[in-house]
Coordinates of C-alpha atoms and ligand atoms in Angstrom, one line a residue:
X2 CA 0.0 0.1 -0.1
X3 CA 0.9 3.7 -0.4
X4 CA 2.2 4.9 2.9
X5 CA -1.0 5.6 5.1
X6 CA 0.1 9.5 6.1
X7 CA 0.5 9.8 2.2
X8 CA -3.1 8.6 1.4
X9 CA -4.6 10.4 4.5
X10 CA -2.8 14.1 4.3
X11 CA -1.8 14.1 0.6
X12 CA -3.0 11.9 -2.1
X13 CA -5.7 13.7 -4.3
X14 CA -4.7 17.0 -3.1
X15 CA -3.2 19.2 -5.8
X16 CA -2.9 22.4 -4.1
X17 CA -1.2 24.5 -6.6
X18 CA -4.9 24.1 -8.3
X19 CA -6.5 26.2 -5.5
X20 CA -4.1 29.1 -4.2
X21 CA -1.7 26.6 -2.2
X22 CA -4.6 26.4 0.5
X23 CA -3.6 23.7 2.9
X24 CA -7.3 22.3 3.3
X25 CA -9.2 21.8 -0.1
X26 CA -12.0 24.0 -1.4
X27 CA -15.6 22.7 -1.4
X28 CA -16.2 23.2 -4.9
X29 CA -20.0 23.9 -4.6
X30 CA -20.8 24.0 -8.1
X31 CA -23.5 21.8 -10.0
X32 CA -21.8 22.7 -13.5
X33 CA -19.0 23.5 -15.3
X34 CA -18.3 25.3 -18.2
X35 CA -16.2 25.7 -21.5
X36 CA -14.5 28.2 -23.6
X37 CA -14.9 26.6 -26.8
X38 CA -16.8 23.8 -28.6
X39 CA -13.5 21.8 -28.9
X40 CA -13.2 21.8 -25.1
X41 CA -16.5 21.0 -24.3
X42 CA -16.3 18.0 -26.6
X43 CA -13.1 17.1 -24.6
X44 CA -14.9 17.6 -21.5
X45 CA -17.9 15.4 -22.4
X46 CA -15.6 12.9 -23.3
X47 CA -14.0 12.8 -20.1
X48 CA -17.1 13.0 -17.8
X49 CA -15.5 9.9 -15.6
X50 CA -12.4 11.8 -14.5
X51 CA -12.7 15.4 -15.1
X52 CA -15.4 18.3 -14.4
X53 CA -18.2 18.4 -16.6
X54 CA -21.4 18.2 -14.3
X55 CA -21.3 17.2 -10.7
X56 CA -23.4 14.4 -10.9
X57 CA -20.8 12.8 -12.6
X58 CA -17.3 14.4 -11.4
X59 CA -17.0 17.0 -8.9
X60 CA -13.4 18.3 -7.9
X61 CA -13.8 17.9 -3.9
X62 CA -15.4 14.5 -4.1
X63 CA -12.8 13.6 -6.6
X64 CA -10.1 14.1 -3.6
X65 CA -12.1 11.5 -1.5
X66 CA -12.2 9.1 -4.6
X67 CA -8.5 8.8 -4.9
X68 CA -8.2 8.5 -1.3
X69 CA -10.8 5.7 -0.5
X70 CA -9.3 3.8 -3.6
X71 CA -5.7 3.8 -2.2
X72 CA -7.0 3.1 1.1
X73 CA -8.6 -0.4 -0.3
X74 CA -5.6 -1.2 -2.6
X75 CA -8.1 -0.6 -5.5
X76 CA -7.9 1.3 -9.1
X77 CA -10.5 3.6 -8.2
X78 CA -13.8 4.3 -6.0
X79 CA -17.1 5.9 -6.4
X80 CA -19.0 7.6 -3.2
X81 CA -22.7 7.3 -3.1
X82 CA -25.4 9.1 -0.8
X83 CA -25.6 5.9 1.6
X84 CA -23.9 2.6 2.2
X85 CA -27.0 1.1 1.2
X86 CA -27.2 3.1 -2.0
X87 CA -23.5 1.6 -2.5
X88 CA -24.5 -1.8 -2.1
X89 CA -27.8 -1.5 -4.3
X90 CA -25.5 -0.1 -7.0
X91 CA -23.0 -2.6 -6.9
X92 CA -25.6 -5.5 -7.0
X93 CA -27.6 -4.0 -9.9
X94 CA -24.3 -3.4 -11.8
X95 CA -23.6 -7.0 -12.1
X96 CA -27.1 -8.6 -12.4
X97 CA -30.1 -8.8 -14.8
X98 CA -33.2 -10.9 -14.7
X99 CA -32.8 -14.5 -14.6
X100 CA -29.5 -14.4 -12.6
X101 CA -28.9 -16.0 -9.1
X102 CA -27.0 -14.2 -6.3
X103 CA -25.3 -16.5 -3.2
X104 CA -25.2 -14.2 -0.2
X105 CA -24.2 -14.9 3.4
X106 CA -27.2 -15.1 6.0
X107 CA -27.6 -12.3 8.5
X108 CA -26.2 -9.4 6.1
X109 CA -27.1 -5.9 6.9
X110 CA -31.0 -5.7 7.1
X111 CA -31.3 -3.6 4.1
X112 CA -29.1 -5.4 1.9
X113 CA -31.3 -8.6 2.8
X114 CA -34.1 -6.2 1.5
X115 CA -32.4 -5.0 -1.7
X116 CA -32.0 -9.0 -2.4
X117 CA -35.3 -10.5 -0.9
X118 CA -37.8 -8.0 -1.8
X119 CA -36.6 -5.7 -4.6
X120 CA -34.0 -7.6 -6.8
X121 CA -36.8 -10.6 -6.6
X122 CA -39.3 -8.6 -8.1
X123 CA -36.9 -8.2 -11.1
X124 CA -36.4 -11.7 -11.6
X125 CA -33.1 -12.3 -9.5
X126 CA -33.2 -14.9 -7.3
X127 CA -30.8 -15.2 -4.2
X128 CA -29.7 -18.0 -1.8
X129 CA -28.7 -16.8 1.6
X130 CA -26.4 -19.4 3.2
X131 CA -24.1 -19.9 6.0
X132 CA -20.8 -18.6 4.8
X133 CA -18.9 -19.7 7.5
X134 CA -18.2 -23.3 5.7
X135 CA -17.1 -22.8 2.0
X136 CA -18.6 -26.0 0.8
X137 CA -21.9 -24.1 1.2
X138 CA -21.1 -21.8 -1.5
X139 CA -20.6 -24.9 -3.7
X140 CA -24.1 -26.3 -2.9
X141 CA -25.5 -23.2 -3.7
X142 CA -24.2 -23.1 -7.0
X143 CA -26.4 -22.8 -9.9
X144 CA -25.7 -22.3 -13.6
X145 CA -27.0 -19.0 -13.5
X146 CA -25.4 -17.9 -10.4
X147 CA -23.7 -14.3 -11.2
X148 CA -22.9 -12.9 -8.0
X149 CA -21.5 -13.8 -4.6
X150 CA -22.2 -11.3 -1.6
X151 CA -20.2 -11.3 1.4
X152 CA -20.3 -9.4 4.6
X153 CA -17.4 -10.5 6.8
X154 CA -17.9 -10.2 9.6
X155 CA -21.3 -9.1 9.8
X156 CA -22.3 -6.3 12.1
X157 CA -24.5 -8.0 14.7
X158 CA -23.2 -11.5 15.3
X159 CA -19.7 -11.4 13.6
X160 CA -19.5 -14.5 11.4
X161 CA -16.9 -14.8 9.1
X162 CA -16.3 -16.2 5.3
X163 CA -13.0 -17.2 4.2
X164 CA -12.2 -14.3 1.7
X165 CA -9.4 -16.1 -0.1
X166 CA -11.4 -19.4 -0.5
X167 CA -14.3 -17.3 -1.8
X168 CA -12.4 -15.6 -4.1
X169 CA -11.0 -19.0 -5.5
X170 CA -14.4 -20.2 -5.9
X171 CA -15.6 -17.1 -7.9
X172 CA -12.9 -16.9 -10.2
X173 CA -13.2 -20.7 -11.0
X174 CA -16.7 -20.1 -11.8
X175 CA -16.5 -17.0 -13.2
X176 CA -18.6 -14.9 -10.6
X177 CA -18.3 -11.5 -9.3
X178 CA -17.7 -11.1 -5.5
X179 CA -18.6 -8.7 -3.5
X180 CA -17.8 -7.7 0.2
X181 CA -19.5 -5.3 2.8
X182 CA -16.0 -4.3 4.6
X183 CA -17.5 -1.7 6.9
X184 CA -16.8 -3.3 10.0
X185 CA -13.1 -3.7 9.6
X186 CA -12.8 0.0 7.6
X187 CA -10.1 -0.3 4.9
X188 CA -7.4 -0.4 7.6
X189 CA -7.9 -4.1 9.3
X190 CA -8.9 -5.9 6.3
X191 CA -7.9 -5.7 2.8
X192 CA -10.4 -7.6 0.4
X193 CA -8.8 -6.7 -2.7
X194 CA -5.4 -8.7 -1.7
X195 CA -7.4 -11.8 -1.1
X196 CA -9.2 -11.4 -4.7
X197 CA -12.4 -10.1 -3.8
X198 CA -13.5 -7.9 -7.0
X199 CA -15.8 -5.3 -5.2
X200 CA -15.4 -3.8 -1.8
X201 CA -18.4 -1.5 -0.1
X202 CA -18.8 0.6 2.9
X203 CA -21.2 2.6 4.4
X204 CA -18.7 5.0 5.2
X205 CA -21.2 6.6 7.4
X206 CA -19.6 4.6 10.0
X207 CA -15.6 4.4 10.4
X208 CA -14.4 6.2 7.4
X209 CA -16.3 9.3 8.1
X210 CA -16.4 9.0 11.8
X211 CA -18.1 11.8 13.3
X212 CA -21.8 10.7 13.0
X213 CA -22.5 13.7 10.7
X214 CA -22.7 12.4 7.1
X215 CA -24.2 9.5 5.6
X216 CA -22.4 8.3 2.8
X217 CA -21.2 4.7 0.9
X218 CA -18.4 3.8 -1.1
X219 CA -17.5 1.3 -3.9
X220 CA -14.1 0.1 -5.0
X221 CA -13.0 -1.8 -7.4
X222 CA -10.7 -2.2 -10.6
X223 CA -10.8 0.5 -13.3
X224 CA -13.2 -1.7 -15.5
X225 CA -15.5 -2.3 -13.1
X226 CA -15.9 0.9 -11.4
X227 CA -15.9 2.8 -15.0
X228 CA -18.8 0.4 -16.2
X229 CA -20.7 0.9 -12.8
X230 CA -20.1 5.0 -13.1
X231 CA -21.5 4.9 -16.9
X232 CA -24.5 2.9 -15.9
X233 CA -25.8 2.3 -12.5
X234 CA -24.5 5.2 -10.6
X235 CA -24.6 7.8 -13.2
X236 CA -28.4 6.8 -13.9
X237 CA -29.4 6.4 -10.2
X238 CA -27.8 9.5 -9.3
X239 CA -27.1 8.9 -5.9
X240 CA -24.0 10.9 -5.3
X241 CA -23.1 12.9 -2.2
X242 CA -22.8 16.8 -2.2
X243 CA -19.0 18.6 -2.5
X244 CA -19.6 19.5 1.6
X245 CA -20.3 16.1 2.5
X246 CA -17.2 15.0 0.6
X247 CA -15.2 18.0 2.3
X248 CA -16.2 16.4 6.0
X249 CA -15.2 12.9 4.9
X250 CA -11.7 13.9 3.7
X251 CA -11.6 16.0 7.1
X252 CA -12.8 12.8 8.8
X253 CA -10.1 10.8 7.0
X254 CA -7.2 13.0 8.7
X255 CA -7.8 10.9 12.0
X256 CA -9.1 7.6 10.8
X257 CA -5.8 5.7 12.0
X258 CA -6.2 7.4 15.6
X259 CA -9.9 6.7 15.7
X260 CA -10.2 3.0 14.3
X261 CA -7.0 2.0 16.4
X262 CA -8.2 3.8 19.5
X263 CA -11.8 2.2 19.2
X264 CA -10.2 -1.3 18.7
X265 CA -8.0 -1.2 21.5
X266 CA -10.7 -0.1 23.7
X267 CA -12.9 -2.7 22.6
X268 CA -10.0 -5.2 23.2
X269 CA -9.7 -3.8 26.8
X270 CA -13.5 -4.1 27.5
X271 CA -13.7 -7.4 26.4
X272 CA -11.2 -8.6 28.6
X273 CA -12.7 -6.8 31.7
X274 CA -15.8 -8.2 31.5
X275 CA -15.6 -11.7 29.7
X276 CA -16.0 -13.5 33.0
X277 CA -18.7 -11.3 34.3
X278 CA -21.3 -13.7 35.6
X279 CA -24.4 -11.9 33.8
X280 CA -22.4 -12.5 30.7
X281 CA -23.6 -15.5 28.8
X282 CA -21.4 -14.9 25.4
X283 CA -19.3 -12.1 23.5
X284 CA -19.8 -12.0 19.7
X285 CA -16.4 -10.6 18.9
X286 CA -14.0 -12.2 16.2
X287 CA -11.1 -11.8 18.4
X288 CA -12.7 -13.6 21.1
X289 CA -10.8 -16.5 22.8
X290 CA -13.4 -19.0 22.3
X291 CA -14.7 -17.8 18.7
X292 CA -14.7 -21.1 16.4
X293 CA -13.5 -18.9 13.9
X294 CA -10.6 -17.0 15.8
X295 CA -7.9 -18.5 13.4
X296 CA -9.4 -17.4 10.2
X297 CA -10.0 -14.3 12.1
X298 CA -6.4 -13.7 12.6
X299 CA -5.4 -14.9 9.2
X300 CA -7.3 -12.4 7.5
X301 CA -8.0 -9.5 9.7
X302 CA -4.9 -7.5 11.0
X303 CA -7.0 -6.3 13.7
X304 CA -10.5 -6.6 15.1
X305 CA -12.6 -3.3 15.3
X306 CA -14.1 -1.6 18.1
X307 CA -17.4 -3.7 18.3
X308 CA -18.9 -6.6 19.6
X309 CA -22.2 -8.0 21.1
X310 CA -22.9 -9.3 24.3
X311 CA -25.5 -11.8 25.1
X312 CA -26.9 -11.4 28.7
X313 CA -28.0 -14.6 30.8
X314 CA -31.3 -15.2 31.4
X315 CA -34.5 -16.6 29.9
X316 CA -36.1 -13.3 29.0
X317 CA -34.6 -10.0 27.7
X318 CA -35.3 -8.3 30.8
X319 CA -31.5 -8.4 32.1
X320 CA -30.6 -6.8 28.7
X321 CA -33.1 -4.1 29.2
X322 CA -32.0 -3.4 32.5
X323 CA -28.3 -3.4 31.5
X324 CA -29.1 -0.9 28.7
X325 CA -31.1 1.5 30.7
X326 CA -28.3 1.3 33.5
X327 CA -25.7 2.7 31.0
X328 CA -24.6 6.3 31.8
X329 CA -21.6 6.8 28.9
X330 CA -23.2 4.9 26.0
X331 CA -26.1 6.5 23.9
X332 CA -28.5 4.2 23.1
X333 CA -28.7 4.2 19.2
X334 CA -28.3 2.4 16.0
X335 CA -25.1 3.0 13.7
X336 CA -21.7 3.0 15.0
X337 CA -18.2 4.0 13.9
X338 CA -18.2 7.7 15.4
X339 CA -16.5 9.3 18.4
X340 CA -19.3 8.4 20.7
X341 CA -20.1 5.0 22.4
X342 CA -23.3 3.5 21.8
X343 CA -25.6 0.2 23.0
X344 CA -28.0 -1.3 20.5
X345 CA -30.3 -3.5 22.4
X346 CA -32.2 -5.9 20.1
X347 CA -35.1 -6.2 22.5
X348 CA -35.6 -2.6 21.3
X349 CA -37.2 -4.5 18.3
X350 CA -39.7 -6.2 20.5
X351 CA -43.1 -4.7 19.3
X352 CA -41.9 -5.7 15.6
X353 CA -44.4 -8.5 14.2
X354 CA -41.2 -10.4 13.3
X355 CA -39.5 -10.2 16.6
X356 CA -40.1 -13.9 17.8
X357 CA -38.9 -15.2 14.3
X358 CA -35.5 -12.7 14.6
X359 CA -32.2 -14.5 13.9
X360 CA -30.9 -12.1 16.6
X361 CA -30.8 -13.5 20.4
X362 CA -33.4 -11.3 21.9
X363 CA -30.9 -10.9 24.8
X364 CA -28.2 -9.6 23.0
X365 CA -26.7 -5.8 23.1
X366 CA -24.3 -4.7 20.3
X367 CA -21.6 -2.3 21.8
X368 CA -19.8 0.2 19.9
X369 CA -16.8 1.8 21.7
X370 CA -15.9 5.2 20.7
X371 CA -13.1 7.5 22.0
X372 CA -14.0 8.2 25.5
X373 CA -11.7 6.9 28.4
X374 CA -11.5 3.6 28.1
X375 CA -11.5 3.2 32.1
X376 CA -14.6 5.3 32.2
X377 CA -16.3 2.9 29.8
X378 CA -15.5 -0.4 31.4
X379 CA -16.5 0.9 34.9
X380 CA -19.8 1.9 33.2
X381 CA -20.4 -1.5 31.2
X382 CA -19.4 -3.3 34.8
X383 CA -21.8 -1.5 36.9
X384 CA -24.6 -2.0 34.2
X385 CA -23.7 -5.9 34.4
X386 CA -23.9 -5.8 38.2
X387 CA -27.5 -4.3 37.7
X388 CA -28.5 -6.7 35.1
X389 CA -27.2 -9.8 37.3
X390 CA -30.1 -8.8 39.7
X391 CA -32.4 -10.0 37.0
X392 CA -31.2 -12.9 35.7
X393 CA -33.8 -15.7 36.1
Ligands
PLP3 C1 -24.9 1.1 8.2 C2 -24.6 -0.2 7.4 C3 -24.8 -0.1 5.9 C4 -25.9 0.4 5.3 O1 -25.1 1.8 5.6 P1 -25.8 3.4 5.4 O2 -25.0 4.3 5.4 O3 -26.4 3.8 6.6 O4 -26.8 3.2 4.0 C5 -24.4 -1.3 5.4 N1 -23.7 -2.4 5.5 C6 -23.3 -2.3 7.1 C7 -22.5 -3.5 7.9 C8 -23.8 -1.3 8.1 O5 -23.5 -1.3 9.3

């Protein structure tokens, strides 16, 4: 990889182009103009990599695209208005009516809906498989399979897929592999180096990192990204604003510091609570009793700052008491910002599908932000002590 400091602080930033300003300008213009017909002709031919119209190319967004591609060790990237848009564009870009997709079980909920409810209406079928065993990919393979969609690990229960083995399987059968790499951030897992074709992120999470922008990223080879650019991406028009791109560039300045701190805090808290009597299990890729720990250590350089705690007890009461007792965690969905968050599965208990959910009702997902790790540990411990009183 290019030196990480170079990517975060220099790549894509041609300061001669904008008065040598240290921070890049927010090029808040929808449109770009030309002096002659001939120049306009050239502009039209280069919409992919030069200013013509901001739905296609914007100079502030271009700085961000270059940094993200380098971070994922890919040729190029596209940024989208959300992580879900990135997933939708990547999937539709490689599928047509009559095709079949193999997707891992328990992907992000809107990825599941995209495949199961939206693409199914357009004649695309999906098999959702347990991706922890490579033989399940072979079993699900059909003549019309085109795409394999991975999320390793997923962001609730953290099951993983062997990325090298899946990439080999896809190469053998001429399939496109797509991974949602949001959990690991571009720093802790490099799918492109293991042979995965397309990498998507919800950059709302770690990449932006400040809980103030919703955004998605697609990374891949020049051929794939160009193809997505001129069809699905330009047609759907799901772009981010120059201002949001600028916020993301600013967020990236501290990516290494933020993601590293969050990871260290999660490790510290895991060690501090794993033997607490109210804890039934902790779903964390680097947990010592994770049956997939060897794989985790092989394909992830570190484990990011989020895990799920399953509380003991027959009901979800202890999980509810635990969540209400936390003082230094905000109770919310999402993750990847500066602030620590708790997401109790029992918050879904009024949903009609709750009793059939694949998630344990007494599970709470914990995201560790940038606060003092000792403060967070003391808080989790006191909330677990409180929950213990309700374990039945
Ligand atoms: C949040 C999330 C998404 C969706 O991203 P948005 O930016 O909210 O659209 C997709 N995948 C994972 C793993 C996520 O956590």
